[in-house]
Amino acid sequence: VLATFNPLSRILGTMPEGYAPAIEVAYHFCRLVDDIADGDVPLPESHKDFASLVEALKGHFSGTSALSAEDTDLEFLLKRTLQKLDKHPSSFVDTRKEMGLFLDAMRVEHDKRVEGAVFTREQLEVLYSGSFGPPHMLAFAALRSNCSGEAIADLFQLQGRLYAVRDLVPELSKGIVFIPREVAEESGLSQDELIRDPKTAIQNMVIQRWIAEEDDYGIQIIAALREKVKALSWDVKGVVEFLVKPIEVNIRTRRAIS
């Protein structure tokens, strides 16, 4: 029943043989790396730090080094991802370049979490492009789509910025601040105050104004993306709608509550 209302499920269910598995394995690889970066999955013991894991992964797919025997899951997912994507190379997406960009972004995200850094708007924009852009480009490569990253670049920022708002309290509770430094400084709240009592901190007038502005931005970008994808292929339309719909629902729910 859920698949009936899920555009991506409909797309995957009607694709020619070989399309869906490539997307699925690429997703699981990116998900596992992201979970390690977030601290939700332990770092493999064969690596002294996350940076060494990233370098090992990059070296593995570039052919300059091999992964450790303890990196079984990552090695399997990486090999399968490359095998699936290399079977039908994309003329629009450089899969290894996108993987490298994603891994670099995961390193930044990991270091941000460990160091407790508060990024500026510009730094967050770069992080969101690297965190959300490459996985989507790998998906489009798997779909054998002619979509370029430039065509849907706003999607990556939309996801980063609105997920930051959606997950504000749980992230702050873990000591992770995705409020732009400019907003945090204007609020007058210290980083310790933000982290110690997130539910009270986000009632700050400056932070509430920032949330409202992000929601306004989200509604505008969703409308613009829906208009833009009308000229793109069916697969891009389906994936974009699949991704923006829950963001739109979240914005409208938040506004209804406030």
Tab-separated table of C-alpha atoms in Angstrom:
chain	number	residue	atom	x	y	z
A	1	VAL	CA	0.000	0.000	0.000
A	2	LEU	CA	2.770	2.431	0.922
A	3	ALA	CA	4.475	1.807	-2.419
A	4	THR	CA	1.401	3.095	-4.190
A	5	PHE	CA	1.995	6.524	-2.692
A	6	ASN	CA	5.771	6.428	-2.939
A	7	PRO	CA	7.099	7.881	-6.227
A	8	LEU	CA	10.551	6.379	-5.790
A	9	SER	CA	9.124	2.924	-5.103
A	10	ARG	CA	7.053	3.173	-8.272
A	11	ILE	CA	10.129	4.205	-10.218
A	12	LEU	CA	12.245	1.361	-8.836
A	13	GLY	CA	9.446	-1.131	-9.383
A	14	THR	CA	9.117	-0.307	-13.076
A	15	MET	CA	12.782	0.088	-13.980
A	16	PRO	CA	14.558	-2.356	-16.282
A	17	GLU	CA	16.572	-5.076	-14.586
A	18	GLY	CA	19.764	-3.778	-13.018
A	19	TYR	CA	18.695	-0.223	-12.209
A	20	ALA	CA	17.276	-0.580	-8.696
A	21	PRO	CA	20.111	-2.695	-7.223
A	22	ALA	CA	22.671	-0.065	-8.252
A	23	ILE	CA	20.747	2.638	-6.406
A	24	GLU	CA	20.194	0.445	-3.357
A	25	VAL	CA	23.807	-0.588	-2.916
A	26	ALA	CA	25.062	2.983	-3.468
A	27	TYR	CA	22.582	4.191	-0.848
A	28	HIS	CA	23.696	1.589	1.692
A	29	PHE	CA	27.355	2.483	1.153
A	30	CYS	CA	26.697	6.204	1.684
A	31	ARG	CA	24.434	5.449	4.648
A	32	LEU	CA	27.090	3.338	6.392
A	33	VAL	CA	29.810	5.970	5.916
A	34	ASP	CA	27.429	8.656	7.179
A	35	ASP	CA	26.527	6.579	10.248
A	36	ILE	CA	30.222	6.145	11.088
A	37	ALA	CA	30.793	9.893	10.629
A	38	ASP	CA	27.839	10.626	12.933
A	39	GLY	CA	29.159	8.262	15.594
A	40	ASP	CA	26.146	5.948	15.300
A	41	VAL	CA	28.314	3.075	14.034
A	42	PRO	CA	31.781	2.399	15.513
A	43	LEU	CA	34.868	3.241	13.486
A	44	PRO	CA	36.486	0.030	12.199
A	45	GLU	CA	39.314	-0.916	14.575
A	46	SER	CA	41.767	-1.085	11.695
A	47	HIS	CA	41.686	2.726	11.416
A	48	LYS	CA	43.135	5.134	13.951
A	49	ASP	CA	40.643	7.854	12.996
A	50	PHE	CA	37.919	8.733	10.519
A	51	ALA	CA	40.357	10.581	8.254
A	52	SER	CA	42.390	7.391	7.729
A	53	LEU	CA	39.196	5.498	6.843
A	54	VAL	CA	38.279	8.124	4.255
A	55	GLU	CA	41.753	7.963	2.711
A	56	ALA	CA	41.590	4.162	2.621
A	57	LEU	CA	38.216	4.247	0.853
A	58	LYS	CA	39.394	6.845	-1.657
A	59	GLY	CA	42.561	4.875	-2.257
A	60	HIS	CA	40.559	1.698	-2.773
A	61	PHE	CA	38.299	3.039	-5.515
A	62	SER	CA	41.162	4.903	-7.186
A	63	GLY	CA	43.231	1.712	-7.177
A	64	THR	CA	46.144	3.080	-5.135
A	65	SER	CA	45.544	1.029	-1.975
A	66	ALA	CA	43.481	-1.789	-0.501
A	67	LEU	CA	41.095	-1.831	2.433
A	68	SER	CA	41.814	-3.829	5.563
A	69	ALA	CA	40.309	-7.261	6.135
A	70	GLU	CA	38.264	-5.670	8.938
A	71	ASP	CA	36.502	-3.357	6.479
A	72	THR	CA	34.413	-6.186	5.050
A	73	ASP	CA	31.048	-4.383	4.937
A	74	LEU	CA	32.433	-1.163	3.508
A	75	GLU	CA	34.600	-3.002	0.996
A	76	PHE	CA	31.676	-5.137	-0.155
A	77	LEU	CA	29.342	-2.154	-0.566
A	78	LEU	CA	31.996	-0.063	-2.296
A	79	LYS	CA	32.910	-2.837	-4.731
A	80	ARG	CA	29.275	-3.588	-5.477
A	81	THR	CA	28.494	0.086	-6.012
A	82	LEU	CA	31.356	0.494	-8.466
A	83	GLN	CA	30.514	-2.760	-10.247
A	84	LYS	CA	26.885	-1.754	-10.716
A	85	LEU	CA	27.652	1.791	-11.828
A	86	ASP	CA	30.565	0.809	-14.074
A	87	LYS	CA	28.359	-1.703	-15.878
A	88	HIS	CA	26.509	1.205	-17.489
A	89	PRO	CA	28.828	4.249	-17.274
A	90	SER	CA	27.157	7.649	-17.187
A	91	SER	CA	28.319	10.364	-19.567
A	92	PHE	CA	26.859	12.958	-17.176
A	93	VAL	CA	28.166	11.740	-13.806
A	94	ASP	CA	31.762	10.973	-12.812
A	95	THR	CA	30.959	8.385	-10.144
A	96	ARG	CA	34.415	8.284	-8.585
A	97	LYS	CA	34.585	12.053	-8.383
A	98	GLU	CA	31.179	12.142	-6.684
A	99	MET	CA	32.269	9.467	-4.218
A	100	GLY	CA	35.380	11.475	-3.412
A	101	LEU	CA	33.332	14.631	-2.827
A	102	PHE	CA	30.957	12.729	-0.565
A	103	LEU	CA	33.755	11.206	1.495
A	104	ASP	CA	35.419	14.607	1.886
A	105	ALA	CA	32.117	16.059	3.113
A	106	MET	CA	31.723	13.191	5.575
A	107	ARG	CA	35.160	13.956	6.961
A	108	VAL	CA	34.175	17.591	7.475
A	109	GLU	CA	30.909	16.543	9.124
A	110	HIS	CA	32.734	14.102	11.388
A	111	ASP	CA	35.309	16.694	12.437
A	112	LYS	CA	32.578	19.267	13.024
A	113	ARG	CA	30.821	16.877	15.401
A	114	VAL	CA	33.971	15.848	17.271
A	115	GLU	CA	35.284	19.400	17.625
A	116	GLY	CA	31.886	20.891	18.458
A	117	ALA	CA	32.328	23.498	15.722
A	118	VAL	CA	29.611	25.992	14.808
A	119	PHE	CA	29.747	26.728	11.076
A	120	THR	CA	28.921	29.940	9.244
A	121	ARG	CA	26.192	29.980	6.611
A	122	GLU	CA	28.836	29.730	3.903
A	123	GLN	CA	30.506	26.727	5.538
A	124	LEU	CA	27.152	24.974	5.939
A	125	GLU	CA	26.318	25.609	2.289
A	126	VAL	CA	29.526	23.856	1.218
A	127	LEU	CA	28.860	20.983	3.620
A	128	TYR	CA	25.296	20.460	2.393
A	129	SER	CA	26.426	20.409	-1.232
A	130	GLY	CA	28.943	17.685	-0.463
A	131	SER	CA	26.712	15.670	1.871
A	132	PHE	CA	23.542	15.589	-0.228
A	133	GLY	CA	24.703	16.227	-3.787
A	134	PRO	CA	26.961	13.231	-4.528
A	135	PRO	CA	24.575	10.504	-3.265
A	136	HIS	CA	21.844	11.905	-5.508
A	137	MET	CA	24.205	12.103	-8.464
A	138	LEU	CA	25.155	8.454	-7.891
A	139	ALA	CA	21.446	7.615	-7.909
A	140	PHE	CA	20.946	9.458	-11.187
A	141	ALA	CA	23.967	7.653	-12.635
A	142	ALA	CA	22.330	4.363	-11.624
A	143	LEU	CA	19.116	5.510	-13.302
A	144	ARG	CA	21.159	6.314	-16.427
A	145	SER	CA	19.702	9.788	-16.244
A	146	ASN	CA	20.946	12.841	-18.136
A	147	CYS	CA	20.456	15.037	-15.071
A	148	SER	CA	23.346	17.315	-14.133
A	149	GLY	CA	24.045	18.484	-10.599
A	150	GLU	CA	23.590	22.101	-11.634
A	151	ALA	CA	19.991	21.415	-12.635
A	152	ILE	CA	18.937	20.449	-9.114
A	153	ALA	CA	21.611	22.121	-6.958
A	154	ASP	CA	18.890	23.881	-4.956
A	155	LEU	CA	17.653	20.461	-3.808
A	156	PHE	CA	20.871	19.799	-1.909
A	157	GLN	CA	20.654	23.087	-0.005
A	158	LEU	CA	16.945	22.563	0.630
A	159	GLN	CA	17.589	19.199	2.253
A	160	GLY	CA	20.518	20.404	4.330
A	161	ARG	CA	18.847	23.544	5.610
A	162	LEU	CA	15.406	22.116	6.301
A	163	TYR	CA	16.708	18.891	7.845
A	164	ALA	CA	18.782	21.115	10.160
A	165	VAL	CA	15.557	22.752	11.309
A	166	ARG	CA	13.648	19.475	11.552
A	167	ASP	CA	16.363	17.799	13.633
A	168	LEU	CA	17.345	20.880	15.630
A	169	VAL	CA	16.493	19.602	19.127
A	170	PRO	CA	17.870	16.038	18.801
A	171	GLU	CA	21.079	17.314	17.196
A	172	LEU	CA	21.591	19.957	19.874
A	173	SER	CA	20.955	17.274	22.501
A	174	LYS	CA	23.950	15.399	21.046
A	175	GLY	CA	26.071	18.545	21.133
A	176	ILE	CA	25.827	19.157	17.378
A	177	VAL	CA	24.919	22.684	16.275
A	178	PHE	CA	23.586	23.268	12.764
A	179	ILE	CA	22.351	26.761	13.555
A	180	PRO	CA	24.522	29.132	11.479
A	181	ARG	CA	27.166	30.883	13.556
A	182	GLU	CA	25.748	34.272	12.573
A	183	VAL	CA	22.344	33.322	14.020
A	184	ALA	CA	23.812	31.724	17.148
A	185	GLU	CA	25.869	34.838	17.899
A	186	GLU	CA	22.920	37.172	17.309
A	187	SER	CA	20.759	35.079	19.661
A	188	GLY	CA	23.078	35.888	22.545
A	189	LEU	CA	23.084	32.249	23.629
A	190	SER	CA	26.354	30.476	24.237
A	191	GLN	CA	27.024	27.079	22.699
A	192	ASP	CA	26.713	25.528	26.165
A	193	GLU	CA	23.281	27.125	26.624
A	194	LEU	CA	22.106	25.813	23.253
A	195	ILE	CA	23.233	22.291	24.060
A	196	ARG	CA	22.209	22.165	27.729
A	197	ASP	CA	18.521	22.937	27.178
A	198	PRO	CA	17.668	22.783	23.456
A	199	LYS	CA	13.878	22.962	23.846
A	200	THR	CA	14.153	26.225	25.776
A	201	ALA	CA	16.966	27.599	23.635
A	202	ILE	CA	15.052	27.297	20.376
A	203	GLN	CA	12.308	29.532	21.792
A	204	ASN	CA	14.801	32.401	21.546
A	205	MET	CA	13.308	35.108	19.284
A	206	VAL	CA	16.315	35.191	16.943
A	207	ILE	CA	16.284	31.412	16.507
A	208	GLN	CA	12.519	31.408	15.978
A	209	ARG	CA	12.941	34.054	13.289
A	210	TRP	CA	15.653	31.962	11.624
A	211	ILE	CA	13.377	28.890	11.631
A	212	ALA	CA	10.567	30.920	10.035
A	213	GLU	CA	12.959	32.258	7.394
A	214	GLU	CA	14.195	28.753	6.607
A	215	ASP	CA	10.604	27.575	6.215
A	216	ASP	CA	9.882	30.485	3.848
A	217	TYR	CA	12.987	29.577	1.874
A	218	GLY	CA	11.880	25.943	1.763
A	219	ILE	CA	8.433	26.712	0.346
A	220	GLN	CA	9.956	28.967	-2.330
A	221	ILE	CA	12.611	26.444	-3.370
A	222	ILE	CA	10.153	23.539	-3.476
A	223	ALA	CA	7.915	25.528	-5.832
A	224	ALA	CA	10.913	26.488	-7.988
A	225	LEU	CA	12.185	22.905	-8.147
A	226	ARG	CA	8.801	21.564	-9.167
A	227	GLU	CA	8.680	24.095	-11.966
A	228	LYS	CA	12.244	23.352	-13.056
A	229	VAL	CA	11.861	19.565	-13.241
A	230	LYS	CA	8.929	19.873	-15.649
A	231	ALA	CA	11.550	20.167	-18.376
A	232	LEU	CA	13.604	17.213	-17.094
A	233	SER	CA	13.195	13.458	-17.509
A	234	TRP	CA	10.610	11.310	-15.723
A	235	ASP	CA	13.131	9.814	-13.311
A	236	VAL	CA	14.314	13.216	-12.099
A	237	LYS	CA	10.722	14.370	-11.595
A	238	GLY	CA	9.903	11.290	-9.522
A	239	VAL	CA	13.010	11.429	-7.337
A	240	VAL	CA	12.732	15.172	-6.705
A	241	GLU	CA	9.059	14.888	-5.732
A	242	PHE	CA	9.864	11.915	-3.500
A	243	LEU	CA	12.474	14.029	-1.688
A	244	VAL	CA	10.687	17.379	-1.421
A	245	LYS	CA	7.243	16.136	-0.397
A	246	PRO	CA	8.142	15.161	3.202
A	247	ILE	CA	10.051	18.427	3.612
A	248	GLU	CA	6.964	20.340	2.515
A	249	VAL	CA	4.767	18.353	4.918
A	250	ASN	CA	7.204	19.024	7.746
A	251	ILE	CA	7.174	22.770	7.059
A	252	ARG	CA	3.379	22.930	6.961
A	253	THR	CA	3.099	20.864	10.159
A	254	ARG	CA	5.541	23.141	11.938
A	255	ARG	CA	3.635	26.223	10.802
A	256	ALA	CA	0.304	24.753	11.866
A	257	ILE	CA	1.665	24.063	15.356
A	258	SER	CA	3.134	27.555	15.733
